XYZ file of C-alpha atoms in Angstrom:
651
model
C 109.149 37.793 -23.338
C 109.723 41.189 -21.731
C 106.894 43.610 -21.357
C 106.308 47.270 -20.577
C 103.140 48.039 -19.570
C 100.898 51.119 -18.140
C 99.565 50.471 -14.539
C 97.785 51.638 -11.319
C 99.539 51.540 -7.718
C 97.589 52.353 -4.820
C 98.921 53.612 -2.002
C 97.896 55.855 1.413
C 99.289 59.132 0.280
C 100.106 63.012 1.311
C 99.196 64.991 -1.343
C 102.082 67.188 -2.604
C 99.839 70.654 -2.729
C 101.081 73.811 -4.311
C 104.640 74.887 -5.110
C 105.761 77.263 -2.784
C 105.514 80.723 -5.522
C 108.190 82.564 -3.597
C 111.314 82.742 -5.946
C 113.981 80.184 -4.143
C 116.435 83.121 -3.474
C 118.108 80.938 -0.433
C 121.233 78.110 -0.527
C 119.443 74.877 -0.195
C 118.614 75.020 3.879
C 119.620 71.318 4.538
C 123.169 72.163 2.966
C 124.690 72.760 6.415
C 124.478 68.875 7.088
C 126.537 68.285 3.778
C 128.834 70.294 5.030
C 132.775 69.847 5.514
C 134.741 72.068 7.769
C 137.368 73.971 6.990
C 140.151 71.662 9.061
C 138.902 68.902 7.534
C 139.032 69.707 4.223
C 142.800 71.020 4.099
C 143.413 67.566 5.428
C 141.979 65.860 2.397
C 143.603 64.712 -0.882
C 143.953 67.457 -3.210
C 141.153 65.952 -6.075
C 138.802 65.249 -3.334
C 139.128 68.771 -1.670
C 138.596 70.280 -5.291
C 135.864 68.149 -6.359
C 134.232 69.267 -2.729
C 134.725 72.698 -3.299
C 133.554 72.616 -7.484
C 130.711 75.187 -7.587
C 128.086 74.991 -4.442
C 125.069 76.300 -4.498
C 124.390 79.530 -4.476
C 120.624 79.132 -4.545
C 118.017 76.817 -5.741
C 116.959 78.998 -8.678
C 115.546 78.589 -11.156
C 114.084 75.024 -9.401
C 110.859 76.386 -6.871
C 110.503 75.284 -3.234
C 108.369 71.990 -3.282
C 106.527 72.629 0.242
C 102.684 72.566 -0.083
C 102.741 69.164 1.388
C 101.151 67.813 4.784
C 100.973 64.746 6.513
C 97.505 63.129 5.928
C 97.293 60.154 3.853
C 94.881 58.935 2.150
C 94.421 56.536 -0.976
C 95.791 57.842 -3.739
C 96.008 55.909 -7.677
C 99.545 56.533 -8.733
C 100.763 56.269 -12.493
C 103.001 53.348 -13.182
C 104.923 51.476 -15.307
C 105.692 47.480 -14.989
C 108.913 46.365 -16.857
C 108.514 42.185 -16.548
C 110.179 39.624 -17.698
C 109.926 35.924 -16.721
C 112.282 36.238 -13.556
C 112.065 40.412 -12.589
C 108.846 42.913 -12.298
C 110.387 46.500 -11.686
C 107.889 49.095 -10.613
C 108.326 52.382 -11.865
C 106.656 55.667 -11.182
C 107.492 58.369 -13.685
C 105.403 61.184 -11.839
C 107.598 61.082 -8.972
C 111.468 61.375 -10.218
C 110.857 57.920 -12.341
C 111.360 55.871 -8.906
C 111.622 52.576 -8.686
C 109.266 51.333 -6.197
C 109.519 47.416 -6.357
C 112.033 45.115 -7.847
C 110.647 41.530 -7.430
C 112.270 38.249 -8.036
C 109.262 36.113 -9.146
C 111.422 32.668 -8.991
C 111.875 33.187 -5.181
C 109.167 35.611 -4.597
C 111.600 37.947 -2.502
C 111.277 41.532 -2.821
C 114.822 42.741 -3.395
C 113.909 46.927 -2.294
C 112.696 48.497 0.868
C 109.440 49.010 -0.738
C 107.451 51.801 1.310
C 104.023 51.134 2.306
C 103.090 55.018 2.026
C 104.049 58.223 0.354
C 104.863 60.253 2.600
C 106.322 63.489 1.250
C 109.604 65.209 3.801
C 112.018 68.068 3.226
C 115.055 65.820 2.476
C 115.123 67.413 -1.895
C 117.108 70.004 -2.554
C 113.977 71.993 -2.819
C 111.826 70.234 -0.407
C 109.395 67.520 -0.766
C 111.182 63.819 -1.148
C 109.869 60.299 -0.536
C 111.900 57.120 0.869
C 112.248 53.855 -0.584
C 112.811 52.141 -3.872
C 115.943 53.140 -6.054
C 115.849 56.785 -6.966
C 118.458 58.681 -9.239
C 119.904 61.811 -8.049
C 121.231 64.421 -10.318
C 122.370 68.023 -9.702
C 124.171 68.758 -6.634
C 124.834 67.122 -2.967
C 121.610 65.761 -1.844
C 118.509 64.505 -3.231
C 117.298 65.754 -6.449
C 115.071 68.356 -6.912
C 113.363 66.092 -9.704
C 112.247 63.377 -6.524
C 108.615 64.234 -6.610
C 108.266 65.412 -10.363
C 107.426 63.742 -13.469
C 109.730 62.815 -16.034
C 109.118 61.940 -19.612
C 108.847 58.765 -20.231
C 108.327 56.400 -23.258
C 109.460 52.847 -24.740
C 112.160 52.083 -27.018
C 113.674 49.385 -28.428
C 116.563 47.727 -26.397
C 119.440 46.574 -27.524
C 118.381 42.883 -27.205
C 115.649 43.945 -29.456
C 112.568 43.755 -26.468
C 111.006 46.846 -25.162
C 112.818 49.294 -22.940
C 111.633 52.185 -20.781
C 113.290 55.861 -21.438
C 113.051 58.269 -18.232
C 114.264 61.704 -19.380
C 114.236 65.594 -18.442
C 115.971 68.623 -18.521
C 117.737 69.141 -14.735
C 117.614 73.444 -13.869
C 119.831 73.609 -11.504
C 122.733 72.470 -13.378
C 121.201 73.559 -16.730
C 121.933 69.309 -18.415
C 119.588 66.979 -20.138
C 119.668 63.353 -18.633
C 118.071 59.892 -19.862
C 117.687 56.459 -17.369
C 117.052 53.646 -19.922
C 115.483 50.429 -18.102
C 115.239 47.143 -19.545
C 115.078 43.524 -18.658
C 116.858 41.563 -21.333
C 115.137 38.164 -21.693
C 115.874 35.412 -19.064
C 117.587 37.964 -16.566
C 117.408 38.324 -13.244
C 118.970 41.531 -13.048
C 117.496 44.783 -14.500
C 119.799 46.816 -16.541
C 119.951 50.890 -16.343
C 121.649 52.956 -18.920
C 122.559 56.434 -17.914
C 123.464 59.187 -19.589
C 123.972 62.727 -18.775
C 124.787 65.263 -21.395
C 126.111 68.406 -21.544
C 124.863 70.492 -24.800
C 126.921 74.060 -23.820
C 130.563 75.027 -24.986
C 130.827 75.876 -21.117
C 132.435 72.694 -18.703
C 129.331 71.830 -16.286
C 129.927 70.378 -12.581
C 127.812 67.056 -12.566
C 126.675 65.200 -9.559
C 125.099 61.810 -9.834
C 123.888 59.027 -7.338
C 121.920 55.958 -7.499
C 119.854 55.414 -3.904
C 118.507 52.219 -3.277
C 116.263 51.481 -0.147
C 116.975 48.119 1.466
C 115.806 46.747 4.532
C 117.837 47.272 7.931
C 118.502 44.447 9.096
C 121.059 43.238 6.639
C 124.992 42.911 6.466
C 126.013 45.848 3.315
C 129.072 44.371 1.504
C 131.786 46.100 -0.901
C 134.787 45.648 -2.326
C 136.667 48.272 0.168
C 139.264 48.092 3.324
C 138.181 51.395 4.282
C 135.648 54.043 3.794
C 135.201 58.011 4.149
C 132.804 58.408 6.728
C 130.152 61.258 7.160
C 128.263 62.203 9.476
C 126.050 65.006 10.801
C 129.010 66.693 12.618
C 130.643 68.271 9.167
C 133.899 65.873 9.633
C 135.293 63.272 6.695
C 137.410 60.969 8.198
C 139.192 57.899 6.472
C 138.517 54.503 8.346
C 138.818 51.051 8.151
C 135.880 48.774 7.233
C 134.464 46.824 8.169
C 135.573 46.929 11.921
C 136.309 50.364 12.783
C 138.862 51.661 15.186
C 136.214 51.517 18.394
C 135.958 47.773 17.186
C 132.213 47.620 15.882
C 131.195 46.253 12.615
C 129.638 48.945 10.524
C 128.821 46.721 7.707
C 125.561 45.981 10.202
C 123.310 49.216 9.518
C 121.705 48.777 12.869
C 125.185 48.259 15.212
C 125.401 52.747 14.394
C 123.971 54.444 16.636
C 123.592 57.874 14.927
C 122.981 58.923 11.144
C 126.161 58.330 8.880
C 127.599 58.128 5.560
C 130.482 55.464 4.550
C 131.921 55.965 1.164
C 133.253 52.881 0.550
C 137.329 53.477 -1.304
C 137.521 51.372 -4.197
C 140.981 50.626 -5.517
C 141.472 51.389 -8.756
C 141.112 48.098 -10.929
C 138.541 46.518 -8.587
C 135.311 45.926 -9.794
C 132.323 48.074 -9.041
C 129.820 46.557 -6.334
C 127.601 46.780 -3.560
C 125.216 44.387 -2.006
C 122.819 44.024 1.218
C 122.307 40.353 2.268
C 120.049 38.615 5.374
C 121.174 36.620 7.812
C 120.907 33.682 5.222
C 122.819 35.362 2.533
C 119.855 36.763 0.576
C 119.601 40.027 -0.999
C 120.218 42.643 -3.570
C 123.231 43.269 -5.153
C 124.150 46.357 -7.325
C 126.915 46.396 -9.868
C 128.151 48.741 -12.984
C 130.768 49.898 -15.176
C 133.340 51.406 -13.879
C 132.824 55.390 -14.012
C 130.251 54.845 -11.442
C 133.050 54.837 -9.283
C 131.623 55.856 -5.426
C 129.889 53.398 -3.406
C 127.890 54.298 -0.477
C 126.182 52.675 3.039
C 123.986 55.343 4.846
C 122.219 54.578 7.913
C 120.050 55.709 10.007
C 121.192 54.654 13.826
C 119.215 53.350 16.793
C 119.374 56.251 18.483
C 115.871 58.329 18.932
C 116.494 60.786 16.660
C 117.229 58.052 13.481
C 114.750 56.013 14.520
C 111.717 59.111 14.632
C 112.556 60.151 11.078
C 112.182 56.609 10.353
C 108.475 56.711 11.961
C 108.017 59.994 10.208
C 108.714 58.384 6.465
C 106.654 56.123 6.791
C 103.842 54.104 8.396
C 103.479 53.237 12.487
C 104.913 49.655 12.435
C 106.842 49.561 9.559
C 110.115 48.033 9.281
C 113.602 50.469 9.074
C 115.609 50.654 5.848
C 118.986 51.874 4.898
C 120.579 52.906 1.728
C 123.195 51.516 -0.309
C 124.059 53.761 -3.101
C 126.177 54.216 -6.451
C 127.866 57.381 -7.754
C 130.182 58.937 -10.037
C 132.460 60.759 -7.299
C 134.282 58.747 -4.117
C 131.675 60.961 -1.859
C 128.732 63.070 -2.026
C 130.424 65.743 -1.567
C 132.315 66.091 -4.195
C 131.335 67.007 -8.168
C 132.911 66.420 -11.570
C 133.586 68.177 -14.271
C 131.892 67.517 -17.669
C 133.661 69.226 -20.505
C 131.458 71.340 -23.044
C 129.543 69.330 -25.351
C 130.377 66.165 -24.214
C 128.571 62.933 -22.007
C 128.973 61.046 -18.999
C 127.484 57.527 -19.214
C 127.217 54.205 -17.945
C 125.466 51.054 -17.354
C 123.930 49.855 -13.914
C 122.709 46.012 -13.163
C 120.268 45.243 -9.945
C 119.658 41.836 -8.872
C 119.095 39.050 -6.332
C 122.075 37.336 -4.648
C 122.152 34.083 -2.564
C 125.902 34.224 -1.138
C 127.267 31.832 1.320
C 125.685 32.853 4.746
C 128.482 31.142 6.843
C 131.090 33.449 4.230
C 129.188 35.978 3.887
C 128.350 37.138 7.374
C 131.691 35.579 8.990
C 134.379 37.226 10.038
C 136.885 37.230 7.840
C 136.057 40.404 5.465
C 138.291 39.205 2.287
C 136.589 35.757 2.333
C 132.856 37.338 2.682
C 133.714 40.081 -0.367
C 135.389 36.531 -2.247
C 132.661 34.609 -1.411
C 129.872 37.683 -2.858
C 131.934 39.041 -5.618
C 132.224 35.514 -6.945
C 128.320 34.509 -6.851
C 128.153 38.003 -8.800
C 130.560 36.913 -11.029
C 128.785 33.608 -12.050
C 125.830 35.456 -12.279
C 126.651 38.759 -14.252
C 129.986 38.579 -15.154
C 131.755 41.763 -15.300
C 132.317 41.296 -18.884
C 128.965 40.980 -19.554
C 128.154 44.171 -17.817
C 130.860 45.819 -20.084
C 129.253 44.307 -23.470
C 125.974 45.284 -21.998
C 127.179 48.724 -22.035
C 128.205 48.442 -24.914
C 125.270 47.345 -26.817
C 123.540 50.084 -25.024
C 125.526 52.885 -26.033
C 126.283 51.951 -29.736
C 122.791 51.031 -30.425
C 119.939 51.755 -28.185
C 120.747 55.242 -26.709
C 119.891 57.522 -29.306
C 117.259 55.198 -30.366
C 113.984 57.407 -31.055
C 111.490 56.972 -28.423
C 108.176 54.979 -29.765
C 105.382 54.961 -27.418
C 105.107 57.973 -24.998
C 103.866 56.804 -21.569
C 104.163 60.014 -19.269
C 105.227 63.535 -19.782
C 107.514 65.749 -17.565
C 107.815 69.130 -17.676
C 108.535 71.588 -20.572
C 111.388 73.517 -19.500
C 114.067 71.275 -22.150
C 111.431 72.116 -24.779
C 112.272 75.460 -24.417
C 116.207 74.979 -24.468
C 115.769 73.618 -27.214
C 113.626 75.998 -28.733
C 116.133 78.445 -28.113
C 119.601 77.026 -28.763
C 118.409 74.081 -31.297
C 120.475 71.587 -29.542
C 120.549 67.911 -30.903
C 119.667 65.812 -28.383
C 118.993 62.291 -30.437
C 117.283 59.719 -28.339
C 115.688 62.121 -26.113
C 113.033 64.399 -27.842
C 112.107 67.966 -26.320
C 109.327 68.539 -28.376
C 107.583 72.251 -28.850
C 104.304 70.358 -27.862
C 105.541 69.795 -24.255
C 106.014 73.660 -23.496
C 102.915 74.203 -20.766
C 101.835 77.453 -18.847
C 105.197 77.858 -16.963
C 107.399 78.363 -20.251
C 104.521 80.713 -22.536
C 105.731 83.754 -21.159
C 109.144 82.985 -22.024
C 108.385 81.864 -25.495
C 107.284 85.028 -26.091
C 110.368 86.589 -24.570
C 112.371 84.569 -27.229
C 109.808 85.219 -30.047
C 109.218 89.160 -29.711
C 111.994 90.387 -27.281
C 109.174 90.975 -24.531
C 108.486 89.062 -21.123
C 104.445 89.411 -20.828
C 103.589 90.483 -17.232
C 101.704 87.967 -15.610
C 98.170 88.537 -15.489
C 96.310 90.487 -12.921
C 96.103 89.417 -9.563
C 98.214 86.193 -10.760
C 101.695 85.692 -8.708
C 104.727 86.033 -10.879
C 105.700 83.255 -13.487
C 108.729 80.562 -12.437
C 112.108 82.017 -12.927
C 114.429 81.394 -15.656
C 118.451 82.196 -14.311
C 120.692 80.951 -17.642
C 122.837 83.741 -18.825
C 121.035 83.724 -22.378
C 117.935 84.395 -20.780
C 119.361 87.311 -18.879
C 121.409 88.707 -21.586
C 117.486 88.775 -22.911
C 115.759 90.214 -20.252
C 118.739 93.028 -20.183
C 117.397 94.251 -23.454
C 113.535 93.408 -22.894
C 111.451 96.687 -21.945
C 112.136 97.648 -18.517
C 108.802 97.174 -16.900
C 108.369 95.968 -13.031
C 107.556 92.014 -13.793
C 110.997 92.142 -16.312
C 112.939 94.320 -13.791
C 111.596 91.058 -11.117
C 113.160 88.928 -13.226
C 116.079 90.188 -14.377
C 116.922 90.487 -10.849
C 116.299 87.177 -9.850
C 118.646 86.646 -12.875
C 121.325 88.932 -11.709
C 121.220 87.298 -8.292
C 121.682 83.749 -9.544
C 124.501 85.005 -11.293
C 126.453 86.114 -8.251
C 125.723 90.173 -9.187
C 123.727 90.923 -5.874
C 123.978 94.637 -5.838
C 122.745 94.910 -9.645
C 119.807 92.982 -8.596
C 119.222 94.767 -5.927
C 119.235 98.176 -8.214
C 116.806 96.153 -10.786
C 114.433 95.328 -7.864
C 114.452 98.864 -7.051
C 113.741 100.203 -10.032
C 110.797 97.551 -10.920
C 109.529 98.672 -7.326
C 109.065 102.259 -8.499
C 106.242 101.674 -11.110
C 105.108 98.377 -9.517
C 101.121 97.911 -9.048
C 101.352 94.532 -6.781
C 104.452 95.103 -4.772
C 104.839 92.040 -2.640
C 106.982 90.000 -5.158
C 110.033 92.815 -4.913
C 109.566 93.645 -1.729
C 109.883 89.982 -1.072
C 113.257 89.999 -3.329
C 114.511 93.174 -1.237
C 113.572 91.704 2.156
C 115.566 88.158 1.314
C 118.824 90.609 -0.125
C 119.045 93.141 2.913
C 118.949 89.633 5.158
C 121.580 87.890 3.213
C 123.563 91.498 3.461
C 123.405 91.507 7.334
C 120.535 93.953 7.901
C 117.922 91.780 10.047
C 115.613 94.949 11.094
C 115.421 96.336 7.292
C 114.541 92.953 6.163
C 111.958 92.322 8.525
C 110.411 95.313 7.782
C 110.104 94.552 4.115
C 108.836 91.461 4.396
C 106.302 92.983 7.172
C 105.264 95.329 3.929
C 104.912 92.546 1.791
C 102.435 90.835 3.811
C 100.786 93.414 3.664
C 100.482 94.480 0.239
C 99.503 90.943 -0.613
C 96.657 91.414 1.844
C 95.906 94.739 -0.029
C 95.776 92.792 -3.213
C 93.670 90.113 -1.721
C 95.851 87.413 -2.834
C 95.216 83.760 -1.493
C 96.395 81.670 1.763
C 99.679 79.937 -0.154
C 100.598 83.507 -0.907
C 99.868 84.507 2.576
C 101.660 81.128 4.088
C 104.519 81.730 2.153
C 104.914 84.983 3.087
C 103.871 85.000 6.557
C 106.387 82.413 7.294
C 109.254 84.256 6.434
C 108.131 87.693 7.738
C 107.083 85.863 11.387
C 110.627 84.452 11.277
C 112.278 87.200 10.457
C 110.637 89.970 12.821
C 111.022 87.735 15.480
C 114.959 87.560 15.088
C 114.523 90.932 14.317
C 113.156 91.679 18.185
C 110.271 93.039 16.313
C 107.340 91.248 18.820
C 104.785 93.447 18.810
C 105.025 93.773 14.979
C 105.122 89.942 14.772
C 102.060 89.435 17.092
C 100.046 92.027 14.501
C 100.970 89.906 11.456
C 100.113 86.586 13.210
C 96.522 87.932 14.030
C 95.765 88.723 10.397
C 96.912 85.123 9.173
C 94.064 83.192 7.857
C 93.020 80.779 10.498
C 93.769 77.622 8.609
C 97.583 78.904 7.987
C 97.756 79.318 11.550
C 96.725 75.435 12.284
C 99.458 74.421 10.393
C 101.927 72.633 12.331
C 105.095 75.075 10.932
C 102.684 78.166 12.162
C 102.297 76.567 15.787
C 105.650 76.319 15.929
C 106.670 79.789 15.240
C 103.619 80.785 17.642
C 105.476 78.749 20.631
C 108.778 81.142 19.548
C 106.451 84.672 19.503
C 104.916 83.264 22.818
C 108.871 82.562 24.149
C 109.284 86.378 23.004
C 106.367 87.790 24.598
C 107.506 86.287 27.852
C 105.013 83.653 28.237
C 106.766 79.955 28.633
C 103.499 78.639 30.314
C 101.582 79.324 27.241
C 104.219 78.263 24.314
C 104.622 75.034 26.855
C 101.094 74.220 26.409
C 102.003 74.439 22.701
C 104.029 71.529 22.767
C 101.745 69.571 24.899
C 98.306 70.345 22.388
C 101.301 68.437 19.986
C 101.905 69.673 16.020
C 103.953 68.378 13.734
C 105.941 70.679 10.964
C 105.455 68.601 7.668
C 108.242 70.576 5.720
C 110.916 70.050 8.730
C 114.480 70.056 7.093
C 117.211 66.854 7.597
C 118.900 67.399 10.704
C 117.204 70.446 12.009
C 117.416 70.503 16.093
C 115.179 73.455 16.274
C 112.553 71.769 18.070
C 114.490 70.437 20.718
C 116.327 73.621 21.280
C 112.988 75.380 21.650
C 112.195 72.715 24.052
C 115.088 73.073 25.867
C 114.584 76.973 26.360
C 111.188 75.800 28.341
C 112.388 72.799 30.655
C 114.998 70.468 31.384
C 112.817 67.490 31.113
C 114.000 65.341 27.857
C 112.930 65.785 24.499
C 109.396 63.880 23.760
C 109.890 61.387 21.135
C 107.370 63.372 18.922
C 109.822 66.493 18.639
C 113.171 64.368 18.584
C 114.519 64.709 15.190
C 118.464 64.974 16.420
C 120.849 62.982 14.081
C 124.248 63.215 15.633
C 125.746 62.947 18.988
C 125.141 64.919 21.399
């Protein structure tokens, strides 16, 4: 019989810390490596190029910078919950994006995941702090969710076998869409089965983004149904090539023959069925199969070169083994996003499992009669009919199924849609008991037409960007904390100079002035005017000193003014604000680095040098930054230690 069951996993952890409370004004700062230039793309097919191109990012609002994080670990108790049947245990953590952590195959006692010894939280979300390993689901836009490190709601309900099944649900903000991931392990089955379904409750269309990552180890062959593939990588191109032996004759269905960080979206034909698997050298692995609107299939890898193989070190332990991913989306690429009409659903049905393929097929040569020889042991496994019936079951009778037994709560923020537009959402419950801390002040905008300010000496509440809210906080009294929002509104929106003139105006009558003048610093940057916005951020450092406000506050802040004074030329201002940091902001490894860059400013490479020698490391460091090893480079021409070598493309 199938269970679902509460449990404990313990594992050496970073604590995730404090939200950053600075309002995430900014484009995602990793999007640069998702990037496509401009040749490129008026090279592509037309869909692709538009599906590229659907609505980027303007910000991260209303979703808040996840960057309190550091890197000491130690043991931590982590909610889970087991799905088992008599074949499969699936570990599931619904505090941290409803992860998958292990899939084991209890008949052959393989684990079928890269299962990560350690959490280890890195800047690789949207919004900051992610984890590797494990199968994660990715809504929202290009790159991990913003959801990878928060809790979901999570409950059982009845699956369409008639056993227990686990619901993962939650409202995504930066696309404004409820989603559900229904888990389940019918009985006798070696492969778990994922529902998915992504709704959109507005009369507007919605761009969608959604991949499935899953962790495996290395040192595997990665197998699809594909002659060619759109490869990424960290160089902004997206060129077509043949797989699996590409035109500088090396096999790139071996993760560890690249030698740099890569994507290969694997082109499906239309027709074929939808696949991927990752098998050792004697055919055994984990295969990964669905209906057919998951249509993208994915190999990423990390390469052998020093900068892949430190950001392997860096997530996770010394000694551990590499991983790559082999993912499953709804678009050919990453890149691009779909459009989901008003009030209507995107869904389908996933199916993870071992496979034992023919190792002499399998890893030969001949690339039809490996893909024959694995699509076939699929077949007699999980036929692709039964993955279709599956679905079918799923859809028809399980997915608006009522949850039973709550197991873990997310956040309230789909509560308060609800609240306010009364959507029907059967099968995933936003209850008015779920709104926490974060939404009260906006209840009572709904409820009396006023946004409470927050209360004294307490940083601003989280943002809320949707146009009804704004059209809301147009007519609310037009005190500072409303003015603060409704700009952050405006901004979201695209209207820049009106949120400007409401940050302004809040400014005026403002008691604590640090959150506008924080807004105004982050505008008159994005406009072009470095020395005015260095200025106002210098002045909000220091009215949140005047205020006596605490050290994430101050780290927040500081962060951004040091940067931007020093780009600025502003050195003598920057040295001031560094002395009045708090000592233990300054020991943090992002605040040694930006003390090496005033040191570089003040003329004094022997110092900054010595820096880099004492050693730091910058917790929140972003997916293919270089900074480090430009910094270096500006002191010597000796290489790049290992420690600061985070480079992911060629040279």
């Amino acid at each position: 019989m199938t269970t679902v069951r509460r449990a404990v996993l313990t594992l050496p952890a970073a604590p995730l810390g404090p939200d950053n409370p600075l309002p995430a004004l900014h484009a995602p700062a990793g999007a640069g490596a998702h990037a496509v230039d401009a040749r490129t793309l008026a090279e592509l097919p037309r869909d692709m190029a538009r599906g590229i191109g659907r609505a980027p990012l303007r910000s991260l609002l209303p979703a808040p910078v996840r960057d309190g994080y550091g890197r000491e670990r130690t043991p931590a108790d982590l909610d889970a919950i087991v799905i088992e049947n008599d074949r499969l245990r699936a570990t599931v953590l619904p505090g941290l994006g409803g992860r998958v952590h292990s899939l084991h195959h209890k008949p052959t006692g393989r684990e079928l995941l890269y299962r990560n010894p350690v959490l280890q939280p890195a800047a690789f979300a949207l919004n900051g702090a992610w984890f590797s390993g494990g199968i994660e689901w990715n809504i929202g836009a290009t790159g991990h969710t913003t959801l990878s490190c928060a809790p979901l709601h999570a409950a059982t309900v009845p699956a369409p076998d008639g056993g227990p099944m686990l619901r993962l649900w939650e409202w995504e903000r930066l696309r404004d869409l409820p989603f559900q991931v229904d888990l389940w392990l019918p009985e006798g089955s070696d492969f778990l089965h994922v529902g998915v379904r992504v709704r959109n409750p507005h009369e507007r269309p919605v761009p969608v983004y959604w991949w499935s990552n899953i962790a495996v180890p290395e040192e595997r062959r990665v197998l699809a149904p594909a002659d060619a593939a759109w490869h990424h990588g960290y160089e902004r191109g997206l060129n077509r090539l043949p797989v699996p032996v590409t035109e500088d004759g090396t096999d790139r269905s071996y993760p560890l023959n690249g030698a740099h960080a890569a994507d290969f979206f694997y082109d499906l034909p239309d027709g074929q069925r939808r696949w991927i698997a990752a098998v050792d050298a004697a055919g055994h692995g984990l295969v990964q199969t669905s209906t057919d609107p998951l249509r993208g299939r994915k190999l990423f890898l990390w390469g052998t070169e020093r900068g892949g193989r430190r950001w392997q070190e860096w997530l996770t332990a010394p000694g551990a083994p590499g991983y790559a991913e082999i993912q499953a989306g709804l678009a050919r690429t990453q890149l691009e996003h779909l459009e989901l009409p008003g009030e209507a659903e995107f869904s389908w049905l996933e199916a993870y499992g071992p496979l034992s393929a023919d190792p002499a097929a399998a890893l030969g040569d001949d690339w039809a009669a490996a893909r024959a020889d694995v699509e076939g042991k699929l077949e007699t496994a999980l036929p692709r009919a039964a993955v279709d019936a599956a679905y079918t079951a799923w859809r028809e009778g399980a997915a608006d199924t009522e949850p039973e037994t709550v197991l873990a709560a997310g956040s309230g923020w789909g509560a308060l849609e609800v609240l306010r537009a009364g959507y029907a959402l059967p099968g995933t419950p936003f209850p008015e008991s779920t709104l926490g801390p974060d939404q009260e002040a906006w209840r009572e905008l709904l409820r009396t037409g006023v946004l409470p300010p927050p209360a004294k000496g307490a940083v601003p509440g989280a943002p809320l960007v949707a146009a009804p809210w704004r059209d809301m906080l147009e007519t609310a009294p037009a005190d500072p904390s409303t003015e603060y929002h409704l700009g952050i509104a405006q901004w979201h929106a695209g209207d820049r100079a009106q949120a400007v003139r409401s940050w302004e105006r809040g400014l005026v009558r403002a008691g604590v002035r640090w959150p506008l003048l924080y807004c105004l610093a982050v505008a008159d940057r994005e406009d072009g005017h470095p020395a005015r916005a260095a200025e106002r951020f210098a002045e909000a450092c220091a009215d949140h000193e005047d205020h006596g406000g605490g050290a994430v506050v101050a780290a927040a802040l500081g962060r951004e003014a040091l940067a931007a004074l020093l780009a600025a030329g502003r050195t003598g201002r920057a040295r001031e604000l560094w002395g009045r940091l708090p000592d233990e902001v300054r020991a943090r490894g992002a605040f040694r680095f930006l003390e090496i860059r005033l040191l570089l400013a003040e003329g004094r490479p022997g110092e900054a040098r010595g820096v880099f020698d004492a050693g730091f490391e910058v917790a929140d460091l972003r997916e293919g930054a270089e900074i480090l090893g430009e910094v270096w480079a500006e002191l010597t021409e000796e290489p790049v230690p290992d420690a600061y070598e985070f480079r992911m493309r060629p040279s």
